[in-house]
Amino acid sequence: MKPCLGAAVQLGEGLLMNKEQVTGRLDEAKGKIKEEVGKLTNSPSTQAEGLADQAKGGVKSTYGDGKEAVKDAVDDAANRANKAGA
């Protein structure tokens, strides 16, 4: 399966991340790098951009985690309903 950011990304057998989880974690990593570059170059604005990117990434990741939890709960309920009806 090829990675597709439009839906989910397969990380390994049974491990999937949705688009928000992937982009959120990438934003967090990008932000951490910017923050460290800002510290090394004594650039408060770059450091602040990095912190903002980390915050934005954290929000996206949390949203993606919640979205995944809801999807899992719906799938679980559907599986239970199918088993009860079988």
Short mmCIF file of N, CA and C in Angstrom, two decimals:
data_model
loop_
_atom_site.label_atom_id
_atom_site.label_comp_id
_atom_site.label_asym_id
_atom_site.label_seq_id
_atom_site.Cartn_x
_atom_site.Cartn_y
_atom_site.Cartn_z
N MET A 1 0.85 -1.19 0.00
CA MET A 1 0.00 0.00 0.00
C MET A 1 0.89 1.24 0.00
N LYS A 2 0.63 2.14 -0.93
CA LYS A 2 1.40 3.38 -1.00
C LYS A 2 0.85 4.38 -0.01
N PRO A 3 1.73 5.16 0.66
CA PRO A 3 1.23 6.18 1.58
C PRO A 3 0.37 7.22 0.84
N CYS A 4 -0.72 7.59 1.44
CA CYS A 4 -1.61 8.60 0.88
C CYS A 4 -2.06 9.51 2.01
N LEU A 5 -1.67 10.77 1.96
CA LEU A 5 -2.02 11.69 3.03
C LEU A 5 -3.49 12.09 2.99
N GLY A 6 -4.21 11.69 1.93
CA GLY A 6 -5.61 12.02 1.84
C GLY A 6 -6.47 11.24 2.82
N ALA A 7 -6.01 10.07 3.22
CA ALA A 7 -6.81 9.24 4.12
C ALA A 7 -5.99 8.82 5.32
N ALA A 8 -5.21 7.77 5.15
CA ALA A 8 -4.41 7.26 6.26
C ALA A 8 -3.07 6.80 5.71
N VAL A 9 -2.09 6.74 6.56
CA VAL A 9 -0.76 6.30 6.17
C VAL A 9 -0.47 5.00 6.90
N GLN A 10 -0.10 3.97 6.14
CA GLN A 10 0.24 2.68 6.74
C GLN A 10 1.68 2.74 7.22
N LEU A 11 1.89 2.54 8.52
CA LEU A 11 3.22 2.60 9.11
C LEU A 11 3.83 1.22 9.31
N GLY A 12 3.03 0.24 9.30
CA GLY A 12 3.46 -1.13 9.51
C GLY A 12 2.21 -1.97 9.59
N GLU A 13 2.37 -3.23 9.90
CA GLU A 13 1.22 -4.10 9.96
C GLU A 13 0.23 -3.63 11.02
N GLY A 14 -0.94 -3.18 10.56
CA GLY A 14 -1.99 -2.76 11.48
C GLY A 14 -1.82 -1.36 12.06
N LEU A 15 -0.75 -0.66 11.73
CA LEU A 15 -0.53 0.69 12.28
C LEU A 15 -0.87 1.72 11.23
N LEU A 16 -1.87 2.54 11.51
CA LEU A 16 -2.29 3.59 10.58
C LEU A 16 -2.31 4.93 11.30
N MET A 17 -1.99 5.97 10.55
CA MET A 17 -2.12 7.34 11.05
C MET A 17 -2.93 8.11 10.03
N ASN A 18 -3.86 8.94 10.51
CA ASN A 18 -4.62 9.75 9.58
C ASN A 18 -3.81 11.01 9.21
N LYS A 19 -4.33 11.74 8.24
CA LYS A 19 -3.61 12.91 7.72
C LYS A 19 -3.26 13.90 8.82
N GLU A 20 -4.20 14.16 9.72
CA GLU A 20 -3.95 15.15 10.77
C GLU A 20 -2.85 14.69 11.72
N GLN A 21 -2.81 13.41 12.03
CA GLN A 21 -1.76 12.88 12.90
C GLN A 21 -0.39 13.05 12.24
N VAL A 22 -0.30 12.72 10.96
CA VAL A 22 0.97 12.81 10.24
C VAL A 22 1.43 14.26 10.12
N THR A 23 0.55 15.13 9.61
CA THR A 23 0.96 16.53 9.41
C THR A 23 1.22 17.22 10.74
N GLY A 24 0.46 16.85 11.77
CA GLY A 24 0.69 17.44 13.10
C GLY A 24 2.05 17.09 13.64
N ARG A 25 2.42 15.84 13.53
CA ARG A 25 3.73 15.42 14.05
C ARG A 25 4.87 16.02 13.22
N LEU A 26 4.64 16.17 11.92
CA LEU A 26 5.65 16.84 11.08
C LEU A 26 5.81 18.31 11.48
N ASP A 27 4.68 18.99 11.74
CA ASP A 27 4.74 20.39 12.18
C ASP A 27 5.46 20.50 13.52
N GLU A 28 5.21 19.55 14.43
CA GLU A 28 5.90 19.57 15.72
C GLU A 28 7.41 19.44 15.53
N ALA A 29 7.82 18.52 14.66
CA ALA A 29 9.25 18.31 14.41
C ALA A 29 9.87 19.54 13.75
N LYS A 30 9.16 20.09 12.77
CA LYS A 30 9.65 21.30 12.09
C LYS A 30 9.79 22.45 13.08
N GLY A 31 8.82 22.57 13.96
CA GLY A 31 8.86 23.62 14.98
C GLY A 31 10.02 23.47 15.93
N LYS A 32 10.30 22.24 16.33
CA LYS A 32 11.42 21.99 17.25
C LYS A 32 12.73 22.38 16.59
N ILE A 33 12.86 22.04 15.31
CA ILE A 33 14.08 22.41 14.56
C ILE A 33 14.21 23.93 14.49
N LYS A 34 13.11 24.61 14.13
CA LYS A 34 13.14 26.08 14.05
C LYS A 34 13.49 26.70 15.40
N GLU A 35 12.91 26.15 16.46
CA GLU A 35 13.20 26.69 17.79
C GLU A 35 14.69 26.57 18.10
N GLU A 36 15.27 25.41 17.81
CA GLU A 36 16.69 25.20 18.09
C GLU A 36 17.57 26.08 17.22
N VAL A 37 17.20 26.26 15.95
CA VAL A 37 17.95 27.16 15.06
C VAL A 37 17.87 28.58 15.61
N GLY A 38 16.69 28.98 16.07
CA GLY A 38 16.53 30.31 16.66
C GLY A 38 17.41 30.51 17.87
N LYS A 39 17.53 29.46 18.69
CA LYS A 39 18.41 29.54 19.87
C LYS A 39 19.87 29.67 19.44
N LEU A 40 20.27 28.86 18.46
CA LEU A 40 21.66 28.85 18.02
C LEU A 40 22.06 30.15 17.33
N THR A 41 21.12 30.75 16.60
CA THR A 41 21.42 31.98 15.87
C THR A 41 21.01 33.24 16.63
N ASN A 42 20.55 33.04 17.86
CA ASN A 42 20.10 34.15 18.70
C ASN A 42 19.02 34.98 17.99
N SER A 43 18.04 34.24 17.42
CA SER A 43 16.95 34.89 16.70
C SER A 43 15.63 34.60 17.40
N PRO A 44 15.17 35.55 18.23
CA PRO A 44 13.90 35.34 18.94
C PRO A 44 12.71 35.10 18.01
N SER A 45 12.71 35.73 16.84
CA SER A 45 11.57 35.55 15.94
C SER A 45 11.54 34.13 15.38
N THR A 46 12.69 33.56 15.01
CA THR A 46 12.74 32.18 14.53
C THR A 46 12.36 31.22 15.64
N GLN A 47 12.84 31.52 16.84
CA GLN A 47 12.51 30.69 18.00
C GLN A 47 10.99 30.72 18.25
N ALA A 48 10.39 31.89 18.15
CA ALA A 48 8.94 32.03 18.35
C ALA A 48 8.16 31.31 17.25
N GLU A 49 8.64 31.38 16.00
CA GLU A 49 8.00 30.65 14.90
C GLU A 49 8.03 29.16 15.19
N GLY A 50 9.15 28.70 15.71
CA GLY A 50 9.27 27.28 16.05
C GLY A 50 8.28 26.86 17.12
N LEU A 51 8.15 27.68 18.14
CA LEU A 51 7.18 27.38 19.20
C LEU A 51 5.75 27.38 18.67
N ALA A 52 5.46 28.31 17.77
CA ALA A 52 4.12 28.38 17.17
C ALA A 52 3.85 27.14 16.32
N ASP A 53 4.86 26.72 15.54
CA ASP A 53 4.70 25.51 14.73
C ASP A 53 4.48 24.28 15.61
N GLN A 54 5.18 24.22 16.72
CA GLN A 54 5.00 23.09 17.64
C GLN A 54 3.59 23.08 18.21
N ALA A 55 3.08 24.25 18.57
CA ALA A 55 1.73 24.34 19.12
C ALA A 55 0.70 23.94 18.06
N LYS A 56 0.89 24.45 16.85
CA LYS A 56 -0.02 24.11 15.75
C LYS A 56 0.01 22.60 15.50
N GLY A 57 1.20 22.03 15.49
CA GLY A 57 1.34 20.59 15.28
C GLY A 57 0.69 19.79 16.39
N GLY A 58 0.82 20.27 17.61
CA GLY A 58 0.20 19.58 18.75
C GLY A 58 -1.31 19.56 18.63
N VAL A 59 -1.88 20.67 18.20
CA VAL A 59 -3.34 20.75 18.03
C VAL A 59 -3.78 19.79 16.92
N LYS A 60 -3.05 19.79 15.79
CA LYS A 60 -3.40 18.89 14.69
C LYS A 60 -3.30 17.43 15.13
N SER A 61 -2.22 17.10 15.82
CA SER A 61 -2.01 15.72 16.27
C SER A 61 -3.13 15.29 17.22
N THR A 62 -3.48 16.16 18.15
CA THR A 62 -4.54 15.84 19.11
C THR A 62 -5.87 15.66 18.40
N TYR A 63 -6.15 16.53 17.44
CA TYR A 63 -7.37 16.39 16.64
C TYR A 63 -7.37 15.05 15.91
N GLY A 64 -6.24 14.72 15.28
CA GLY A 64 -6.13 13.45 14.57
C GLY A 64 -6.28 12.26 15.48
N ASP A 65 -5.71 12.34 16.69
CA ASP A 65 -5.85 11.26 17.67
C ASP A 65 -7.31 11.08 18.06
N GLY A 66 -8.01 12.18 18.28
CA GLY A 66 -9.43 12.12 18.63
C GLY A 66 -10.26 11.56 17.48
N LYS A 67 -9.95 11.99 16.29
CA LYS A 67 -10.65 11.51 15.10
C LYS A 67 -10.47 9.99 14.97
N GLU A 68 -9.26 9.53 15.20
CA GLU A 68 -8.96 8.10 15.13
C GLU A 68 -9.70 7.33 16.23
N ALA A 69 -9.77 7.90 17.43
CA ALA A 69 -10.47 7.25 18.54
C ALA A 69 -11.96 7.10 18.23
N VAL A 70 -12.56 8.13 17.64
CA VAL A 70 -13.97 8.06 17.28
C VAL A 70 -14.18 7.00 16.20
N LYS A 71 -13.30 6.99 15.21
CA LYS A 71 -13.40 5.98 14.14
C LYS A 71 -13.30 4.58 14.73
N ASP A 72 -12.36 4.37 15.62
CA ASP A 72 -12.19 3.06 16.25
C ASP A 72 -13.43 2.66 17.06
N ALA A 73 -14.02 3.62 17.77
CA ALA A 73 -15.22 3.34 18.56
C ALA A 73 -16.40 2.98 17.67
N VAL A 74 -16.55 3.67 16.56
CA VAL A 74 -17.63 3.38 15.61
C VAL A 74 -17.42 2.00 14.99
N ASP A 75 -16.18 1.72 14.59
CA ASP A 75 -15.87 0.40 14.02
C ASP A 75 -16.14 -0.71 15.03
N ASP A 76 -15.76 -0.49 16.28
CA ASP A 76 -15.97 -1.48 17.33
C ASP A 76 -17.47 -1.72 17.54
N ALA A 77 -18.25 -0.65 17.57
CA ALA A 77 -19.71 -0.77 17.76
C ALA A 77 -20.33 -1.52 16.59
N ALA A 78 -19.86 -1.23 15.37
CA ALA A 78 -20.39 -1.93 14.19
C ALA A 78 -20.04 -3.41 14.24
N ASN A 79 -18.83 -3.73 14.67
CA ASN A 79 -18.42 -5.13 14.78
C ASN A 79 -19.27 -5.87 15.81
N ARG A 80 -19.52 -5.21 16.94
CA ARG A 80 -20.35 -5.84 17.99
C ARG A 80 -21.77 -6.05 17.49
N ALA A 81 -22.30 -5.07 16.76
CA ALA A 81 -23.66 -5.19 16.22
C ALA A 81 -23.74 -6.33 15.21
N ASN A 82 -22.71 -6.47 14.39
CA ASN A 82 -22.67 -7.55 13.41
C ASN A 82 -22.60 -8.90 14.09
N LYS A 83 -21.81 -9.01 15.15
CA LYS A 83 -21.69 -10.27 15.88
C LYS A 83 -23.00 -10.62 16.58
N ALA A 84 -23.67 -9.61 17.11
CA ALA A 84 -24.93 -9.85 17.82
C ALA A 84 -26.02 -10.29 16.84
N GLY A 85 -25.96 -9.78 15.62
CA GLY A 85 -26.96 -10.13 14.62
C GLY A 85 -26.67 -11.44 13.92
N ALA A 86 -25.46 -11.95 14.06
CA ALA A 86 -25.08 -13.18 13.35
C ALA A 86 -25.46 -14.44 14.03
#
